């Protein structure tokens, strides 16, 4: 059973995370309060059928907070606040195809991301999300207590830097500014979410390098076990995109990844990232430009 907010209709996408919104118009600022409340409740939203310009995408996004100009992604022409997330028909690797949390390498990680679906393949290209609060709450009390005493290092260097690992190497020009990839941040393995107040896991397979205060072997064991646990379908939802959809997700509450299952076809998304706050117990380990 869905919820009604004026003309807007909200349906949940799964038990633990996500909702889709119908009959909304993100250009109408009187609807923003209802969208904001849904964002806080569900962490992931897909707002269907939005015929908007890049300027209207920006205006909607600014209601969430200050926009982050991404260091590494190709910007939309004449719109530096909008990143282009694109896969050409002849490209094999898709941007964001591995589980990750946007900007976890920053001491003040991005609050959220707002994606507009511009051009889609005839099949595939869904985006999957994980509720990190639900994943944490499914652990027993002993594991929860143990994890609350840990912190982990997150870094941009091995993904976007000059010494990036081979699995992230991409010579297509979709990312750049390797010299700016100097971010290292220390975050608690378990954070208290600044909006919901729920405790949730805050590590991810792409940007988290290691758990501090334990041996390298122990760190790999802890992170490996958490990554396997978090990938349970019980904690997930899926956005099946349609052209014009606007997706909104909370980076402090989720993982996500783009399914790379449409080889030979084109996919284009416009993404805006919203600045966040420093998480309790987090700190920068490097000077951030």
mmCIF file of N, CA, C and O in Angstrom, residues 6 82 92 102-103 105 111 128 151 154 161 172 187 191 225-226:
data_model
loop_
_atom_site.group_PDB
_atom_site.id
_atom_site.type_symbol
_atom_site.label_atom_id
_atom_site.label_comp_id
_atom_site.label_asym_id
_atom_site.label_seq_id
_atom_site.Cartn_x
_atom_site.Cartn_y
_atom_site.Cartn_z
ATOM 1 N N UNK A 6 -0.513 14.817 -1.567
ATOM 2 C CA UNK A 6 -1.124 15.594 -2.634
ATOM 3 C C UNK A 6 -1.281 14.713 -3.856
ATOM 4 O O UNK A 6 -1.832 13.606 -3.776
ATOM 5 N N UNK A 82 27.656 19.509 -12.865
ATOM 6 C CA UNK A 82 27.013 18.272 -13.317
ATOM 7 C C UNK A 82 28.076 17.354 -13.904
ATOM 8 O O UNK A 82 28.794 17.731 -14.828
ATOM 9 N N UNK A 92 33.821 -1.373 -22.575
ATOM 10 C CA UNK A 92 33.519 -2.573 -21.796
ATOM 11 C C UNK A 92 33.280 -2.274 -20.324
ATOM 12 O O UNK A 92 32.429 -2.899 -19.697
ATOM 13 N N UNK A 102 29.908 6.901 -2.691
ATOM 14 C CA UNK A 102 30.518 8.097 -3.273
ATOM 15 C C UNK A 102 31.232 8.933 -2.211
ATOM 16 O O UNK A 102 30.674 9.222 -1.155
ATOM 17 N N UNK A 103 32.479 9.300 -2.508
ATOM 18 C CA UNK A 103 33.242 10.273 -1.718
ATOM 19 C C UNK A 103 33.551 9.810 -0.291
ATOM 20 O O UNK A 103 33.790 10.645 0.579
ATOM 21 N N UNK A 105 36.178 8.761 0.639
ATOM 22 C CA UNK A 105 37.569 9.147 0.867
ATOM 23 C C UNK A 105 37.705 10.569 1.407
ATOM 24 O O UNK A 105 38.801 11.001 1.752
ATOM 25 N N UNK A 111 26.830 14.057 1.052
ATOM 26 C CA UNK A 111 25.539 13.676 1.623
ATOM 27 C C UNK A 111 24.773 12.768 0.679
ATOM 28 O O UNK A 111 24.247 11.731 1.058
ATOM 29 N N UNK A 128 21.858 -0.860 -8.293
ATOM 30 C CA UNK A 128 21.515 -1.583 -7.074
ATOM 31 C C UNK A 128 22.018 -0.816 -5.862
ATOM 32 O O UNK A 128 23.066 -0.163 -5.925
ATOM 33 N N UNK A 151 37.995 1.576 13.335
ATOM 34 C CA UNK A 151 37.999 2.609 12.303
ATOM 35 C C UNK A 151 38.709 2.062 11.070
ATOM 36 O O UNK A 151 39.468 1.088 11.154
ATOM 37 N N UNK A 154 39.946 5.194 4.215
ATOM 38 C CA UNK A 154 39.368 5.256 2.880
ATOM 39 C C UNK A 154 40.265 6.155 2.032
ATOM 40 O O UNK A 154 40.786 7.159 2.519
ATOM 41 N N UNK A 161 43.942 7.932 -8.751
ATOM 42 C CA UNK A 161 45.278 8.508 -8.783
ATOM 43 C C UNK A 161 46.175 7.959 -9.873
ATOM 44 O O UNK A 161 45.804 7.051 -10.632
ATOM 45 N N UNK A 172 39.537 6.142 -21.338
ATOM 46 C CA UNK A 172 38.524 6.686 -22.240
ATOM 47 C C UNK A 172 38.336 8.189 -22.089
ATOM 48 O O UNK A 172 37.625 8.807 -22.869
ATOM 49 N N UNK A 187 37.489 6.887 8.992
ATOM 50 C CA UNK A 187 36.097 6.891 9.430
ATOM 51 C C UNK A 187 35.838 5.719 10.369
ATOM 52 O O UNK A 187 36.447 4.640 10.214
ATOM 53 N N UNK A 191 28.923 4.143 11.810
ATOM 54 C CA UNK A 191 28.580 5.553 12.028
ATOM 55 C C UNK A 191 27.140 5.660 12.495
ATOM 56 O O UNK A 191 26.311 4.779 12.240
ATOM 57 N N UNK A 225 34.487 -10.315 5.365
ATOM 58 C CA UNK A 225 33.259 -10.837 5.973
ATOM 59 C C UNK A 225 32.127 -9.814 5.889
ATOM 60 O O UNK A 225 30.973 -10.168 5.606
ATOM 61 N N UNK A 226 32.453 -8.544 6.132
ATOM 62 C CA UNK A 226 31.423 -7.504 6.044
ATOM 63 C C UNK A 226 30.912 -7.348 4.616
ATOM 64 O O UNK A 226 29.709 -7.191 4.392
#
